[in-house]
CSV table of C-alpha atoms and ligand atoms in Angstrom, one decimal:
chain,number,residue,atom,x,y,z
A,26,UNK,CA,-32.4,17.1,-73.8
A,27,UNK,CA,-33.9,20.3,-75.2
A,28,UNK,CA,-30.8,22.4,-75.5
A,29,UNK,CA,-31.0,23.8,-72.0
A,30,UNK,CA,-27.7,24.4,-70.2
A,31,UNK,CA,-26.0,21.4,-68.6
A,32,UNK,CA,-24.6,21.4,-65.1
A,33,UNK,CA,-20.7,21.8,-65.0
A,34,UNK,CA,-18.8,18.7,-65.9
A,35,UNK,CA,-17.5,18.3,-62.4
A,36,UNK,CA,-21.1,18.2,-61.0
A,37,UNK,CA,-22.2,15.7,-63.7
A,38,UNK,CA,-19.4,13.4,-62.7
A,39,UNK,CA,-19.9,13.6,-58.9
A,40,UNK,CA,-20.7,10.4,-57.0
A,41,UNK,CA,-24.2,10.8,-55.5
A,42,UNK,CA,-24.2,11.1,-51.7
A,43,UNK,CA,-27.6,11.0,-50.1
A,44,UNK,CA,-27.4,10.1,-46.4
A,45,UNK,CA,-30.7,8.6,-45.0
A,46,UNK,CA,-31.9,11.7,-43.2
A,47,UNK,CA,-35.7,11.2,-43.3
A,48,UNK,CA,-38.1,9.7,-40.9
A,49,UNK,CA,-35.6,9.4,-38.0
A,50,UNK,CA,-37.5,11.3,-35.3
A,51,UNK,CA,-39.2,8.4,-33.5
A,52,UNK,CA,-36.3,6.1,-33.4
A,53,UNK,CA,-33.3,5.8,-31.0
A,54,UNK,CA,-30.9,7.7,-33.3
A,55,UNK,CA,-27.7,5.8,-33.3
A,56,UNK,CA,-27.1,6.5,-37.0
A,57,UNK,CA,-25.6,10.0,-37.4
A,58,UNK,CA,-23.2,10.3,-34.4
A,59,UNK,CA,-25.4,13.1,-33.0
A,60,UNK,CA,-25.9,14.0,-29.4
A,61,UNK,CA,-28.7,11.6,-28.4
A,62,UNK,CA,-30.3,13.7,-25.7
A,63,UNK,CA,-30.2,17.2,-27.2
A,64,UNK,CA,-28.5,20.4,-26.1
A,65,UNK,CA,-28.7,21.9,-22.5
A,66,UNK,CA,-31.9,23.7,-21.6
A,67,UNK,CA,-30.2,27.1,-21.9
A,68,UNK,CA,-30.0,26.5,-25.7
A,69,UNK,CA,-33.8,26.1,-26.1
A,70,UNK,CA,-34.4,29.1,-23.8
A,71,UNK,CA,-32.0,31.2,-25.9
A,72,UNK,CA,-33.9,30.1,-29.1
A,73,UNK,CA,-37.2,30.9,-27.5
A,74,UNK,CA,-35.9,34.3,-26.5
A,75,UNK,CA,-35.2,35.4,-30.1
A,76,UNK,CA,-37.3,38.4,-31.0
A,77,UNK,CA,-38.7,39.8,-34.3
A,78,UNK,CA,-35.6,41.9,-34.9
A,79,UNK,CA,-33.4,38.9,-34.4
A,80,UNK,CA,-35.3,37.2,-37.1
A,81,UNK,CA,-35.7,40.2,-39.5
A,82,UNK,CA,-32.1,41.3,-39.4
A,83,UNK,CA,-29.0,39.8,-40.9
A,84,UNK,CA,-26.8,38.3,-38.2
A,85,UNK,CA,-24.2,40.2,-36.2
A,86,UNK,CA,-21.0,38.2,-35.9
A,87,UNK,CA,-18.3,40.1,-34.1
A,88,UNK,CA,-19.5,39.5,-30.5
A,89,UNK,CA,-20.1,35.8,-31.1
A,90,UNK,CA,-16.7,35.4,-32.7
A,91,UNK,CA,-15.0,37.1,-29.7
A,92,UNK,CA,-16.9,34.9,-27.2
A,93,UNK,CA,-16.2,31.7,-29.1
A,94,UNK,CA,-12.6,32.6,-29.7
A,95,UNK,CA,-12.3,33.0,-25.9
A,96,UNK,CA,-14.0,29.6,-25.4
A,97,UNK,CA,-11.4,27.9,-27.6
A,98,UNK,CA,-8.4,29.9,-26.4
A,99,UNK,CA,-7.6,31.6,-29.7
A,100,UNK,CA,-7.7,35.2,-31.0
A,101,UNK,CA,-10.7,36.2,-33.2
A,102,UNK,CA,-8.1,36.7,-36.0
A,103,UNK,CA,-7.4,33.0,-35.8
A,104,UNK,CA,-10.9,31.8,-36.4
A,105,UNK,CA,-14.0,31.9,-38.6
A,106,UNK,CA,-17.5,31.0,-37.8
A,107,UNK,CA,-18.9,28.5,-40.3
A,108,UNK,CA,-22.2,26.8,-41.0
A,109,UNK,CA,-21.0,23.5,-39.5
A,110,UNK,CA,-17.8,21.7,-40.5
A,111,UNK,CA,-19.3,21.2,-44.0
A,112,UNK,CA,-19.1,24.9,-44.7
A,113,UNK,CA,-15.4,24.9,-43.5
A,114,UNK,CA,-14.6,22.0,-45.8
A,115,UNK,CA,-16.3,23.8,-48.7
A,116,UNK,CA,-14.5,27.0,-47.9
A,117,UNK,CA,-11.0,25.3,-47.7
A,118,UNK,CA,-11.6,23.8,-51.1
A,119,UNK,CA,-12.8,27.1,-52.6
A,120,UNK,CA,-9.9,29.0,-51.1
A,121,UNK,CA,-7.0,26.7,-51.9
A,122,UNK,CA,-7.9,24.4,-54.8
A,123,UNK,CA,-8.1,25.1,-58.5
A,124,UNK,CA,-9.8,22.7,-60.9
A,125,UNK,CA,-7.3,19.9,-61.7
A,126,UNK,CA,-5.4,20.3,-58.4
A,127,UNK,CA,-4.9,17.3,-56.3
A,128,UNK,CA,-6.8,16.8,-53.0
A,129,UNK,CA,-5.7,13.9,-50.8
A,130,UNK,CA,-8.2,12.0,-48.7
A,131,UNK,CA,-7.6,9.1,-46.3
A,132,UNK,CA,-10.5,6.7,-46.8
A,133,UNK,CA,-12.9,5.4,-45.6
A,134,UNK,CA,-13.7,8.8,-44.1
A,135,UNK,CA,-16.3,11.5,-43.9
A,136,UNK,CA,-17.9,11.7,-47.4
A,137,UNK,CA,-18.0,15.5,-47.6
A,138,UNK,CA,-14.3,15.9,-48.2
A,139,UNK,CA,-14.6,14.0,-51.5
A,140,UNK,CA,-17.9,15.7,-52.2
A,141,UNK,CA,-16.6,19.2,-52.2
A,142,UNK,CA,-13.3,18.4,-53.8
A,143,UNK,CA,-15.0,16.5,-56.7
A,144,UNK,CA,-17.5,19.3,-57.1
A,145,UNK,CA,-14.7,21.9,-57.5
A,146,UNK,CA,-13.2,19.9,-60.3
A,147,UNK,CA,-10.2,18.7,-58.2
A,148,UNK,CA,-8.5,15.4,-58.7
A,149,UNK,CA,-9.2,13.3,-55.6
A,150,UNK,CA,-6.5,10.9,-54.7
A,151,UNK,CA,-6.9,8.4,-51.8
A,152,UNK,CA,-4.8,6.5,-49.3
A,153,UNK,CA,-6.7,3.7,-47.6
A,154,UNK,CA,-6.7,2.9,-43.9
A,155,UNK,CA,-5.0,-0.4,-43.1
A,156,UNK,CA,-7.2,-3.6,-42.9
A,157,UNK,CA,-7.0,-3.2,-39.1
A,158,UNK,CA,-8.2,0.4,-39.7
A,159,UNK,CA,-5.0,1.9,-38.4
A,160,UNK,CA,-3.7,5.3,-39.7
A,161,UNK,CA,-1.6,4.5,-42.9
A,162,UNK,CA,1.3,6.9,-42.0
A,163,UNK,CA,4.0,5.5,-44.4
A,164,UNK,CA,1.7,5.4,-47.4
A,165,UNK,CA,0.4,8.8,-46.7
A,166,UNK,CA,3.9,10.2,-46.5
A,167,UNK,CA,4.6,8.7,-49.9
A,168,UNK,CA,1.5,10.2,-51.4
A,169,UNK,CA,2.4,13.6,-49.9
A,170,UNK,CA,5.5,13.7,-52.1
A,171,UNK,CA,3.2,14.6,-55.0
A,172,UNK,CA,2.5,17.8,-53.1
A,173,UNK,CA,-1.3,17.8,-53.1
A,174,UNK,CA,-2.9,21.2,-52.5
A,175,UNK,CA,-5.1,20.0,-49.7
A,176,UNK,CA,-5.1,17.0,-47.3
A,177,UNK,CA,-8.2,16.1,-45.3
A,178,UNK,CA,-7.7,14.3,-42.0
A,179,UNK,CA,-10.2,13.4,-39.3
A,180,UNK,CA,-9.2,12.5,-35.8
A,181,UNK,CA,-11.1,10.6,-34.5
A,182,UNK,CA,-12.0,9.4,-38.0
A,183,UNK,CA,-15.5,8.6,-39.1
A,184,UNK,CA,-16.5,5.8,-39.6
A,185,UNK,CA,-13.4,3.9,-38.4
A,186,UNK,CA,-13.0,5.6,-35.0
A,187,UNK,CA,-9.2,5.8,-35.6
A,188,UNK,CA,-7.3,8.5,-33.9
A,189,UNK,CA,-4.2,10.1,-35.3
A,190,UNK,CA,-1.4,10.2,-32.7
A,191,UNK,CA,0.1,13.7,-32.1
A,192,UNK,CA,3.5,12.4,-33.4
A,193,UNK,CA,1.9,11.1,-36.6
A,194,UNK,CA,0.2,14.5,-37.2
A,195,UNK,CA,3.4,16.3,-36.6
A,196,UNK,CA,5.3,14.1,-39.0
A,197,UNK,CA,2.6,14.8,-41.7
A,198,UNK,CA,2.7,18.5,-41.1
A,199,UNK,CA,6.4,18.7,-41.4
A,200,UNK,CA,6.6,16.4,-44.4
A,201,UNK,CA,4.0,18.5,-46.3
A,202,UNK,CA,4.8,22.2,-45.9
A,203,UNK,CA,3.3,22.9,-49.4
A,204,UNK,CA,0.0,21.2,-48.6
A,205,UNK,CA,-2.8,22.7,-46.6
A,206,UNK,CA,-3.6,20.1,-43.8
A,207,UNK,CA,-7.2,20.2,-42.7
A,208,UNK,CA,-7.6,18.5,-39.3
A,209,UNK,CA,-11.3,17.8,-38.7
A,210,UNK,CA,-12.0,17.4,-35.0
A,211,UNK,CA,-15.7,16.9,-35.1
A,212,UNK,CA,-15.3,14.2,-32.4
A,213,UNK,CA,-12.4,15.9,-30.6
A,214,UNK,CA,-14.4,16.4,-27.4
A,215,UNK,CA,-14.9,12.7,-27.1
A,216,UNK,CA,-11.3,11.8,-27.7
A,217,UNK,CA,-9.9,14.6,-25.5
A,218,UNK,CA,-7.1,15.3,-27.9
A,219,UNK,CA,-6.7,18.3,-30.1
A,220,UNK,CA,-4.2,19.9,-32.5
A,221,UNK,CA,-5.8,23.4,-32.0
A,222,UNK,CA,-2.8,24.7,-30.1
A,223,UNK,CA,-0.6,23.9,-33.1
A,224,UNK,CA,-2.1,26.5,-35.5
A,225,UNK,CA,0.6,28.9,-34.2
A,226,UNK,CA,3.4,26.5,-35.0
A,227,UNK,CA,2.4,25.0,-38.3
A,228,UNK,CA,1.5,27.6,-41.0
A,229,UNK,CA,-0.2,25.0,-43.2
A,230,UNK,CA,-2.6,23.8,-40.6
A,231,UNK,CA,-6.4,24.3,-40.4
A,232,UNK,CA,-8.3,22.8,-37.4
A,233,UNK,CA,-12.1,22.6,-37.2
A,234,UNK,CA,-14.5,22.0,-34.4
A,235,UNK,CA,-18.3,21.7,-34.5
A,236,UNK,CA,-21.3,22.3,-32.3
A,237,UNK,CA,-23.1,19.4,-34.1
A,238,UNK,CA,-21.8,16.5,-32.1
A,239,UNK,CA,-21.0,16.7,-28.3
A,240,UNK,CA,-22.8,20.0,-28.1
A,241,UNK,CA,-26.0,18.8,-29.7
A,242,UNK,CA,-26.7,21.5,-32.3
A,243,UNK,CA,-26.5,19.5,-35.5
A,244,UNK,CA,-29.9,20.9,-36.7
A,245,UNK,CA,-28.7,24.5,-36.5
A,246,UNK,CA,-25.4,24.2,-38.5
A,247,UNK,CA,-22.6,26.0,-36.7
A,248,UNK,CA,-18.9,25.3,-36.2
A,249,UNK,CA,-15.5,27.0,-36.0
A,250,UNK,CA,-12.4,27.0,-38.2
A,251,UNK,CA,-9.1,27.8,-36.6
A,252,UNK,CA,-5.9,28.7,-38.4
A,253,UNK,CA,-3.1,31.3,-38.6
A,254,UNK,CA,-4.3,34.9,-39.3
A,255,UNK,CA,-2.9,34.9,-42.8
A,256,UNK,CA,-4.9,31.8,-43.8
A,257,UNK,CA,-7.9,33.1,-41.8
A,258,UNK,CA,-7.9,36.3,-43.8
A,259,UNK,CA,-7.7,34.4,-47.1
A,260,UNK,CA,-10.5,32.1,-46.1
A,261,UNK,CA,-12.5,35.1,-44.9
A,262,UNK,CA,-12.2,36.7,-48.3
A,263,UNK,CA,-13.8,33.6,-49.9
A,264,UNK,CA,-16.4,33.1,-47.3
A,265,UNK,CA,-20.0,34.3,-47.6
A,266,UNK,CA,-20.5,37.1,-45.1
A,267,UNK,CA,-24.0,35.6,-44.3
A,268,UNK,CA,-23.3,31.9,-43.9
A,269,UNK,CA,-24.2,31.4,-40.2
A,270,UNK,CA,-27.8,32.2,-39.0
A,271,UNK,CA,-28.8,34.2,-35.9
A,272,UNK,CA,-30.5,31.2,-34.3
A,273,UNK,CA,-27.3,29.1,-34.7
A,274,UNK,CA,-25.2,31.9,-33.1
A,275,UNK,CA,-27.6,32.3,-30.2
A,276,UNK,CA,-27.6,28.5,-29.6
A,277,UNK,CA,-23.8,28.2,-29.8
A,278,UNK,CA,-23.4,31.1,-27.3
A,279,UNK,CA,-25.8,29.4,-24.9
A,280,UNK,CA,-24.1,26.1,-25.3
A,281,UNK,CA,-20.7,27.8,-24.7
A,282,UNK,CA,-22.2,29.2,-21.5
A,283,UNK,CA,-22.8,25.8,-20.1
A,284,UNK,CA,-19.6,23.8,-20.5
A,285,UNK,CA,-20.5,21.5,-17.6
A,286,UNK,CA,-23.4,20.1,-19.6
A,287,UNK,CA,-21.1,19.1,-22.4
A,288,UNK,CA,-18.5,17.7,-20.1
A,289,UNK,CA,-21.2,15.5,-18.4
A,290,UNK,CA,-22.5,14.3,-21.7
A,291,UNK,CA,-19.0,13.4,-22.9
A,292,UNK,CA,-18.3,11.5,-19.7
A,293,UNK,CA,-21.6,9.7,-20.0
A,294,UNK,CA,-20.8,8.6,-23.5
A,295,UNK,CA,-17.4,7.5,-22.4
A,296,UNK,CA,-19.0,5.2,-19.8
A,297,UNK,CA,-21.6,4.0,-22.3
A,298,UNK,CA,-18.9,3.2,-24.9
A,299,UNK,CA,-17.1,1.0,-22.4
A,300,UNK,CA,-20.3,-0.8,-21.6
A,301,UNK,CA,-21.1,-1.3,-25.3
A,302,UNK,CA,-17.6,-2.5,-26.1
A,303,UNK,CA,-17.7,-5.1,-23.3
A,304,UNK,CA,-21.1,-6.3,-24.6
A,305,UNK,CA,-19.9,-6.6,-28.1
A,306,UNK,CA,-16.9,-8.6,-26.9
A,307,UNK,CA,-19.1,-10.8,-24.8
A,308,UNK,CA,-21.4,-11.5,-27.8
A,309,UNK,CA,-18.4,-12.1,-30.1
A,310,UNK,CA,-19.2,-9.2,-32.4
A,311,UNK,CA,-15.9,-8.0,-33.9
A,312,UNK,CA,-15.3,-4.3,-33.4
A,313,UNK,CA,-12.6,-1.7,-33.9
A,314,UNK,CA,-11.2,0.7,-31.2
A,315,UNK,CA,-12.8,4.1,-31.3
A,316,UNK,CA,-11.9,7.6,-30.0
A,317,UNK,CA,-15.4,8.9,-30.9
A,318,UNK,CA,-19.0,8.6,-29.8
A,319,UNK,CA,-19.5,5.6,-32.1
A,320,UNK,CA,-18.2,2.1,-32.6
A,321,UNK,CA,-17.7,0.4,-35.9
A,322,UNK,CA,-18.3,-3.4,-36.0
A,323,UNK,CA,-17.7,-5.9,-38.8
A,324,UNK,CA,-20.4,-8.6,-38.8
A,325,UNK,CA,-19.7,-10.0,-42.3
A,326,UNK,CA,-22.8,-11.3,-44.1
A,327,UNK,CA,-25.0,-10.7,-41.0
A,328,UNK,CA,-25.0,-6.9,-41.5
A,329,UNK,CA,-28.3,-6.6,-43.2
A,330,UNK,CA,-30.0,-8.8,-40.6
A,331,UNK,CA,-28.4,-6.9,-37.8
A,332,UNK,CA,-29.4,-3.4,-39.1
A,333,UNK,CA,-33.0,-4.6,-39.9
A,334,UNK,CA,-33.4,-6.4,-36.6
A,335,UNK,CA,-32.4,-3.2,-34.7
A,336,UNK,CA,-34.7,-1.1,-36.9
A,337,UNK,CA,-37.6,-3.4,-36.1
A,338,UNK,CA,-36.9,-2.6,-32.4
A,339,UNK,CA,-36.8,1.2,-33.2
A,340,UNK,CA,-33.0,1.5,-33.1
A,341,UNK,CA,-31.3,3.2,-36.1
A,342,UNK,CA,-27.7,2.4,-36.9
A,343,UNK,CA,-25.7,2.9,-40.2
A,344,UNK,CA,-24.7,0.3,-42.6
A,345,UNK,CA,-21.3,1.5,-43.9
A,346,UNK,CA,-20.7,-1.2,-46.6
A,347,UNK,CA,-20.4,1.5,-49.3
A,348,UNK,CA,-17.3,2.8,-47.5
A,349,UNK,CA,-15.5,-0.6,-47.7
A,350,UNK,CA,-16.8,-2.2,-50.9
A,351,UNK,CA,-18.2,-5.2,-49.0
A,352,UNK,CA,-21.0,-5.9,-46.6
A,353,UNK,CA,-20.3,-6.2,-42.8
A,354,UNK,CA,-19.4,-2.8,-41.5
A,355,UNK,CA,-22.0,-1.2,-39.3
A,356,UNK,CA,-21.5,2.0,-37.3
A,357,UNK,CA,-23.3,2.4,-34.0
A,358,UNK,CA,-23.4,5.8,-32.3
A,359,UNK,CA,-23.0,5.7,-28.5
A,360,UNK,CA,-25.5,7.6,-26.4
A,361,UNK,CA,-26.3,7.5,-22.8
A,362,UNK,CA,-26.1,4.4,-20.5
A,363,UNK,CA,-29.9,3.7,-20.5
A,364,UNK,CA,-29.9,4.0,-24.3
A,365,UNK,CA,-26.9,1.7,-24.6
A,366,UNK,CA,-28.5,-0.9,-22.3
A,367,UNK,CA,-31.6,-0.9,-24.6
A,368,UNK,CA,-29.2,-1.4,-27.6
A,369,UNK,CA,-27.4,-4.2,-25.8
A,370,UNK,CA,-30.7,-6.0,-25.0
A,371,UNK,CA,-31.7,-5.8,-28.7
A,372,UNK,CA,-28.3,-7.1,-29.8
A,373,UNK,CA,-28.7,-10.0,-27.4
A,374,UNK,CA,-32.0,-10.9,-29.0
A,375,UNK,CA,-30.8,-10.6,-32.6
A,376,UNK,CA,-27.2,-12.0,-32.4
A,377,UNK,CA,-27.2,-15.8,-32.8
A,378,UNK,CA,-25.5,-17.4,-29.8
A,379,UNK,CA,-22.7,-20.0,-29.9
B,404,LIG,C1,-15.6,13.6,-39.4
B,404,LIG,C2,-16.8,14.5,-39.5
B,404,LIG,N1,-16.6,15.8,-39.8
B,404,LIG,C3,-17.7,16.6,-39.9
B,404,LIG,C4,-19.0,16.2,-39.7
B,404,LIG,C5,-20.1,17.1,-39.9
B,404,LIG,O1,-20.0,18.1,-39.1
B,404,LIG,P1,-21.0,19.4,-39.2
B,404,LIG,O2,-22.3,19.0,-38.7
B,404,LIG,O3,-20.3,20.4,-38.3
B,404,LIG,O4,-21.0,19.9,-40.6
B,404,LIG,C6,-19.2,14.8,-39.5
B,404,LIG,C7,-20.6,14.3,-39.3
B,404,LIG,O5,-20.9,13.2,-39.4
B,404,LIG,C8,-18.1,14.0,-39.4
B,404,LIG,O6,-18.2,12.7,-39.1
């Protein structure tokens, strides 16, 4: 334009990704797979208890790391605190991927894997889920023969809900010893399965958990990355020493101190998901099996009307057509039973019978 410096080529080439974050407060938030009731009371008390020094000082990490390591059953040398999973994704790319390296993503999936990989100048290659949205193990194994630097996997996967069976993950880890395998367990509390225990067996494995979903702290941005001490030290070198804020740490510790609250929420979502699935089946709305706190439906050319009809009734859900290249796919977060009953009543009004 006027000779001013241009952004890097990789940034200029990135596909834009702007999730619809604004104006959601008044609605029933079934659009971002968040906790729909908020964290336990102890979290808000811990935040209210922060004093002027807490706010004026840079955060102290060691005690929180020790406590959270204990919560997840690892040693502090096997974990890093991150500003949500996104920070962990960013960090894995920064630590292991040079410009031009290959990063493998199984799509459709969480958009931030591609986002950070493209931003770094990596070559992003993709393997697609099957049309039934099953995990494409055979095609993934074929793609791994190219030895990508980094493979992103999510189980349960967003937006499909697909879970990766332990035997499938083990096969991938063994087939790809030269690839860093990033197993994102953002919804792991809802599926009840985890590969966390495997970080001691597989030296190419990174596992992440977040406080954003079942624990209800999405607004504060905190999560944990788990891996072997050698990888953890390398990742720690590349990590900003200031990335997680004091309020996020205080909230995570308070949430960790009330595991019963999370367990109750997870159980409630499990019951509500069964209720929603039964209602979808009754209404004849095609859906996919899900291990997360959300259900993906495929309503074909009725998607726009469904999303708009729910929005008119104050219920926010996410149109995922961009992930699939055609209209129809809508992702619905599962909240509590009363919230799900409200959703079902709205669906019964909107969905044409017969
Ligand atoms: C698979 C997956 N990973 C990570 C995240 C984001 O997690 P965080 O809030 O910890 O950055 C999401 C959010 O939607 C997600 O779906």
